[in-house]
Amino acid sequence: MSAFLGNPMVTTAALPLLLGLMPALLARFAFPASSRILSLLWAALLLFFYLDILGAPVVPPIAASQKLIYLAFAGIVLGLLPERVLTGRTASVLAAAAIAAAILWLGWRRIASGSLDLQMVAAAIAGLLMIAGAAMLVHMRPGSSLSAEQSFLAPAAVLAVFVAGAIISVLGAAIVTGQLLGSLAALTGGWCLVQYVASLRGGIAAGWSKGVEFPLLYAAATILIQVALLAPKANPVALMLSPLPLIVAALVPGPLQGLLPGAGPLRPLVAGLLIAIPAMLAVLTAIVWAPHGAALGFS
């Protein structure tokens, strides 16, 4: 049993996928999506994978990987703020400030050194895009008539960033962050799977509360920024593309609305595809220009 649970494929994919079904099923049958109980459950699942993959918090944290779990705690605390604080302009400012502070904390040594190489430029652009995307995404409010895709926008955007970041990290030799991002991607995928099946059966998909959206979005932002700042083998173009799903998700209710079909069950799929396009381009870029691309079949 211990050997089974110790298998990386189990801990990175199967186990988080199964655990992701749990809050989704509770949101369908036991609690409203806005329940604090669900927010706390998501927080516990998030911390479980941080602790399992990164280990216990180190006091004081020195390495960037040791800082990530503290940033996860910060995201959870922010997510437990009153719902009215986590909506609208206040939420945008809070998200932008929190991500900017994380960038400074994670990369202050590189920033203080004044080096401006390609990796630093890519990290700066990725960080700015992440700040813009997160601010736009948390600013969104559900419309008066909830469309079929509305509940999937934030989960799909975060899922796309997790998946792209995981593959970019692994190809860039940042295995630990790749495993963490992969686990969180599977966890988010479990939620999306249950909600989409519910919509296919004629039900209404449960959306994330801001108390769930904020810590997961913050986790995606901080881990990706850590990779951009400190994984020199990670492809810089792929890193700059990977935050774009957040911006696309924020544009779906507005400029991109006309691209969605009228049929209800197809709308989340098409919206998800639009959101995933930048992530797919990021993954393709990372694969083709990987440091050992020839070994992957590319030259």
Coordinates of C-alpha atoms in Angstrom, one line a residue:
M1 CA 0.0 0.0 0.0
S2 CA 2.8 2.4 0.9
A3 CA 4.5 1.6 -2.4
F4 CA 1.3 2.3 -4.3
L5 CA 0.8 5.7 -2.5
G6 CA 4.5 6.5 -3.1
N7 CA 4.1 6.1 -6.9
P8 CA 4.6 9.6 -8.4
M9 CA 1.8 9.0 -10.9
V10 CA -0.6 8.3 -8.1
T11 CA 0.3 11.3 -5.9
T12 CA 0.5 13.6 -8.9
A13 CA -2.6 12.6 -10.9
A14 CA -4.8 9.9 -9.5
L15 CA -5.0 10.8 -5.9
P16 CA -5.6 14.6 -6.4
L17 CA -8.2 13.9 -9.1
L18 CA -10.1 11.7 -6.7
L19 CA -9.8 14.2 -3.9
G20 CA -11.0 16.9 -6.3
L21 CA -14.2 15.0 -6.7
M22 CA -15.0 15.4 -3.0
P23 CA -15.6 19.2 -2.7
A24 CA -17.4 19.1 -6.1
L25 CA -19.8 16.4 -4.8
L26 CA -20.3 18.2 -1.5
A27 CA -21.2 21.4 -3.5
R28 CA -23.7 19.4 -5.5
F29 CA -25.5 17.6 -2.6
A30 CA -24.5 19.0 0.8
F31 CA -23.4 22.6 0.9
P32 CA -24.0 25.7 -1.2
A33 CA -20.9 26.7 -3.3
S34 CA -20.4 29.8 -1.2
S35 CA -20.1 27.7 2.0
R36 CA -17.1 28.4 4.3
I37 CA -16.9 24.7 4.8
L38 CA -16.0 24.2 1.2
S39 CA -13.4 27.0 1.4
L40 CA -11.8 25.3 4.4
L41 CA -11.9 21.9 2.6
W42 CA -10.2 23.3 -0.4
A43 CA -7.6 25.0 1.9
A44 CA -6.9 21.7 3.6
L45 CA -6.5 19.9 0.2
L46 CA -4.2 22.6 -1.1
L47 CA -2.0 22.5 2.0
F48 CA -1.9 18.7 1.9
F49 CA -0.2 18.7 -1.5
Y50 CA 2.1 21.5 -0.6
L51 CA 3.2 19.6 2.5
D52 CA 3.4 16.2 0.7
I53 CA 5.6 17.6 -2.1
L54 CA 7.5 20.4 -0.6
G55 CA 7.8 19.2 3.0
A56 CA 7.1 21.0 6.3
P57 CA 7.6 24.7 6.5
V58 CA 11.1 25.8 7.3
V59 CA 11.6 28.7 9.8
P60 CA 12.9 31.0 8.5
P61 CA 12.4 30.2 4.8
I62 CA 15.5 30.7 2.7
A63 CA 15.1 28.9 -0.6
A64 CA 12.3 30.0 -2.9
S65 CA 10.7 26.5 -2.7
Q66 CA 10.5 26.9 1.1
K67 CA 8.6 30.2 0.7
L68 CA 5.9 28.7 -1.5
I69 CA 4.0 27.1 1.4
Y70 CA 4.0 30.4 3.3
L71 CA 2.5 32.0 0.2
A72 CA -0.1 29.3 0.1
F73 CA -1.0 30.1 3.7
A74 CA -1.2 33.8 2.7
G75 CA -3.6 33.0 -0.2
I76 CA -5.8 30.9 2.1
V77 CA -6.0 33.8 4.6
L78 CA -6.9 36.2 1.9
G79 CA -9.5 33.8 0.6
L80 CA -11.2 33.8 4.1
L81 CA -11.8 37.5 4.0
P82 CA -15.4 38.6 3.7
E83 CA -16.9 37.8 0.3
R84 CA -17.6 41.5 -0.3
V85 CA -13.9 42.2 -0.1
L86 CA -13.1 39.6 -2.7
T87 CA -15.3 41.0 -5.4
G88 CA -15.1 44.0 -7.7
R89 CA -12.3 46.6 -7.7
T90 CA -11.2 45.8 -4.2
A91 CA -10.5 42.2 -5.2
S92 CA -8.5 43.4 -8.2
V93 CA -6.3 45.7 -6.2
L94 CA -5.8 43.0 -3.5
A95 CA -4.9 40.3 -6.0
A96 CA -2.5 42.6 -7.9
A97 CA -0.8 43.7 -4.6
A98 CA -0.5 40.2 -3.3
I99 CA 1.0 38.8 -6.4
A100 CA 3.4 41.8 -6.7
A101 CA 4.5 41.2 -3.1
A102 CA 5.1 37.5 -3.9
I103 CA 7.3 38.4 -6.9
L104 CA 9.4 40.7 -4.7
W105 CA 9.8 38.1 -1.9
L106 CA 10.6 35.2 -4.2
G107 CA 13.0 37.1 -6.5
W108 CA 14.4 39.9 -4.3
R109 CA 18.0 38.5 -4.6
R110 CA 17.8 38.5 -8.4
I111 CA 16.1 41.9 -8.5
A112 CA 18.6 43.4 -6.1
S113 CA 21.5 42.1 -8.2
G114 CA 20.3 44.2 -11.1
S115 CA 20.8 41.4 -13.7
L116 CA 18.6 41.8 -16.8
D117 CA 19.0 38.6 -18.8
L118 CA 16.4 36.9 -20.9
Q119 CA 15.1 34.9 -18.0
M120 CA 14.6 38.0 -15.9
V121 CA 12.8 39.7 -18.7
A122 CA 10.6 36.7 -19.2
A123 CA 9.8 36.5 -15.5
A124 CA 8.9 40.2 -15.4
I125 CA 6.6 39.9 -18.4
A126 CA 5.0 36.7 -17.0
G127 CA 4.6 38.3 -13.6
L128 CA 2.9 41.4 -15.1
L129 CA 0.6 39.2 -17.2
M130 CA -0.3 37.2 -14.2
I131 CA -1.1 40.3 -12.2
A132 CA -3.3 41.6 -15.0
G133 CA -5.0 38.3 -15.5
A134 CA -5.7 37.7 -11.8
A135 CA -7.0 41.2 -11.3
M136 CA -9.4 40.8 -14.3
L137 CA -10.5 37.4 -13.2
V138 CA -11.4 38.2 -9.6
H139 CA -13.1 41.4 -10.7
M140 CA -15.7 39.4 -12.6
R141 CA -19.2 39.2 -11.0
P142 CA -21.8 36.6 -12.0
G143 CA -24.4 38.1 -14.3
S144 CA -28.1 38.3 -13.3
S145 CA -28.8 35.3 -15.5
L146 CA -26.0 32.8 -15.1
S147 CA -24.9 31.4 -18.4
A148 CA -23.9 27.8 -18.8
E149 CA -20.2 28.6 -19.0
Q150 CA -20.0 31.2 -16.2
S151 CA -19.3 28.7 -13.4
F152 CA -16.4 27.1 -15.4
L153 CA -14.5 30.3 -16.3
A154 CA -12.3 30.6 -13.2
P155 CA -11.7 26.9 -12.7
A156 CA -10.9 26.4 -16.4
A157 CA -8.4 29.3 -16.3
V158 CA -6.7 28.1 -13.2
L159 CA -6.6 24.5 -14.5
A160 CA -5.0 25.7 -17.8
V161 CA -2.3 27.6 -15.9
F162 CA -1.6 24.6 -13.7
V163 CA -1.3 22.2 -16.6
A164 CA 0.9 24.5 -18.7
G165 CA 3.0 25.4 -15.7
A166 CA 3.5 21.7 -14.8
I167 CA 4.7 20.7 -18.2
I168 CA 6.9 23.8 -18.6
S169 CA 8.4 23.1 -15.2
V170 CA 9.2 19.4 -15.9
L171 CA 10.7 20.2 -19.3
G172 CA 12.7 23.0 -17.6
A173 CA 14.2 20.6 -15.1
A174 CA 12.1 22.1 -12.2
I175 CA 10.7 18.7 -11.2
V176 CA 9.3 19.5 -7.8
T177 CA 7.3 22.5 -8.9
G178 CA 6.1 20.5 -11.9
Q179 CA 4.8 17.8 -9.6
L180 CA 3.1 20.4 -7.4
L181 CA 1.5 22.1 -10.3
G182 CA 0.4 18.7 -11.8
S183 CA -1.2 17.7 -8.5
L184 CA -3.1 21.0 -8.3
A185 CA -4.2 20.6 -11.9
A186 CA -5.6 17.2 -11.2
L187 CA -7.3 18.5 -8.1
T188 CA -9.0 21.3 -10.1
G189 CA -9.8 18.8 -12.9
G190 CA -11.8 16.7 -10.4
W191 CA -14.0 19.7 -9.6
C192 CA -14.5 20.6 -13.3
L193 CA -15.4 17.0 -14.2
V194 CA -18.2 16.7 -11.7
Q195 CA -19.7 20.1 -12.6
Y196 CA -19.7 19.4 -16.3
V197 CA -21.3 16.0 -15.8
A198 CA -24.0 17.8 -13.7
S199 CA -24.6 20.3 -16.5
L200 CA -24.9 17.5 -19.1
R201 CA -27.6 16.0 -16.9
G202 CA -29.6 19.2 -17.0
G203 CA -28.4 20.6 -13.7
I204 CA -26.7 23.9 -12.9
A205 CA -23.0 23.7 -12.4
A206 CA -21.7 25.0 -9.1
G207 CA -19.2 27.8 -9.3
W208 CA -16.2 28.5 -7.1
S209 CA -16.8 31.0 -4.3
K210 CA -14.2 33.8 -4.1
G211 CA -12.9 32.1 -1.0
V212 CA -11.9 29.1 -3.2
E213 CA -11.0 31.0 -6.3
F214 CA -8.5 33.3 -4.6
P215 CA -6.2 30.8 -2.9
L216 CA -6.1 28.6 -6.0
L217 CA -5.4 31.5 -8.3
Y218 CA -2.8 32.8 -5.9
A219 CA -1.2 29.3 -5.8
A220 CA -1.0 29.2 -9.6
A221 CA 0.5 32.7 -9.8
T222 CA 3.1 32.2 -7.1
I223 CA 4.3 28.8 -8.3
L224 CA 4.5 29.9 -11.9
I225 CA 6.4 33.0 -10.9
Q226 CA 8.9 30.9 -8.9
V227 CA 9.5 28.8 -12.0
A228 CA 10.0 31.9 -14.1
L229 CA 12.4 33.5 -11.7
L230 CA 14.5 30.5 -10.7
A231 CA 14.3 27.8 -13.3
P232 CA 16.9 28.8 -16.0
K233 CA 16.1 25.9 -18.3
A234 CA 12.3 26.7 -18.5
N235 CA 11.4 28.1 -21.9
P236 CA 10.9 31.9 -21.5
V237 CA 8.3 32.2 -24.3
A238 CA 6.3 29.4 -22.8
L239 CA 6.4 31.1 -19.5
M240 CA 5.1 34.4 -20.9
L241 CA 2.2 32.5 -22.7
S242 CA 1.2 30.5 -19.6
P243 CA -0.7 33.4 -17.7
L244 CA -2.8 34.3 -20.7
P245 CA -5.7 31.8 -19.9
L246 CA -6.6 34.1 -17.0
I247 CA -7.0 37.0 -19.4
V248 CA -8.9 35.0 -21.9
A249 CA -11.3 33.7 -19.2
A250 CA -12.0 37.3 -18.1
L251 CA -12.8 38.3 -21.8
V252 CA -15.2 35.4 -22.4
P253 CA -18.3 37.2 -20.9
G254 CA -17.5 40.2 -23.0
P255 CA -15.6 40.4 -26.3
L256 CA -15.4 36.7 -26.8
Q257 CA -19.1 36.0 -26.0
G258 CA -20.0 35.9 -29.7
L259 CA -17.7 32.9 -30.3
L260 CA -19.7 30.7 -28.0
P261 CA -22.5 28.5 -29.4
G262 CA -26.1 28.8 -28.3
A263 CA -26.4 25.2 -27.1
G264 CA -26.0 25.1 -23.3
P265 CA -23.8 21.9 -22.9
L266 CA -21.4 23.1 -25.7
R267 CA -20.8 26.5 -24.3
P268 CA -18.5 25.4 -21.4
L269 CA -16.6 23.2 -23.8
V270 CA -16.0 26.0 -26.3
A271 CA -15.2 28.5 -23.5
G272 CA -12.7 26.0 -22.1
L273 CA -11.1 25.5 -25.5
L274 CA -10.7 29.3 -25.9
I275 CA -9.2 29.5 -22.4
A276 CA -6.9 26.6 -23.1
I277 CA -5.4 27.9 -26.4
P278 CA -2.7 30.0 -24.9
A279 CA -1.8 27.1 -22.5
M280 CA -1.6 24.7 -25.4
L281 CA 0.7 27.1 -27.3
A282 CA 2.8 27.4 -24.2
V283 CA 3.1 23.6 -23.9
L284 CA 3.9 23.2 -27.6
T285 CA 6.6 25.9 -27.3
A286 CA 8.1 24.3 -24.2
I287 CA 8.2 20.9 -25.9
V288 CA 9.7 22.0 -29.2
W289 CA 12.4 24.2 -27.6
A290 CA 13.1 22.0 -24.6
P291 CA 16.8 21.8 -23.6
H292 CA 16.8 18.2 -24.7
G293 CA 14.3 18.6 -27.5
A294 CA 16.0 16.1 -29.7
A295 CA 15.4 13.4 -27.2
L296 CA 11.7 14.2 -27.4
G297 CA 11.7 13.8 -31.1
F298 CA 12.4 17.5 -32.0
S299 CA 15.6 18.9 -33.3

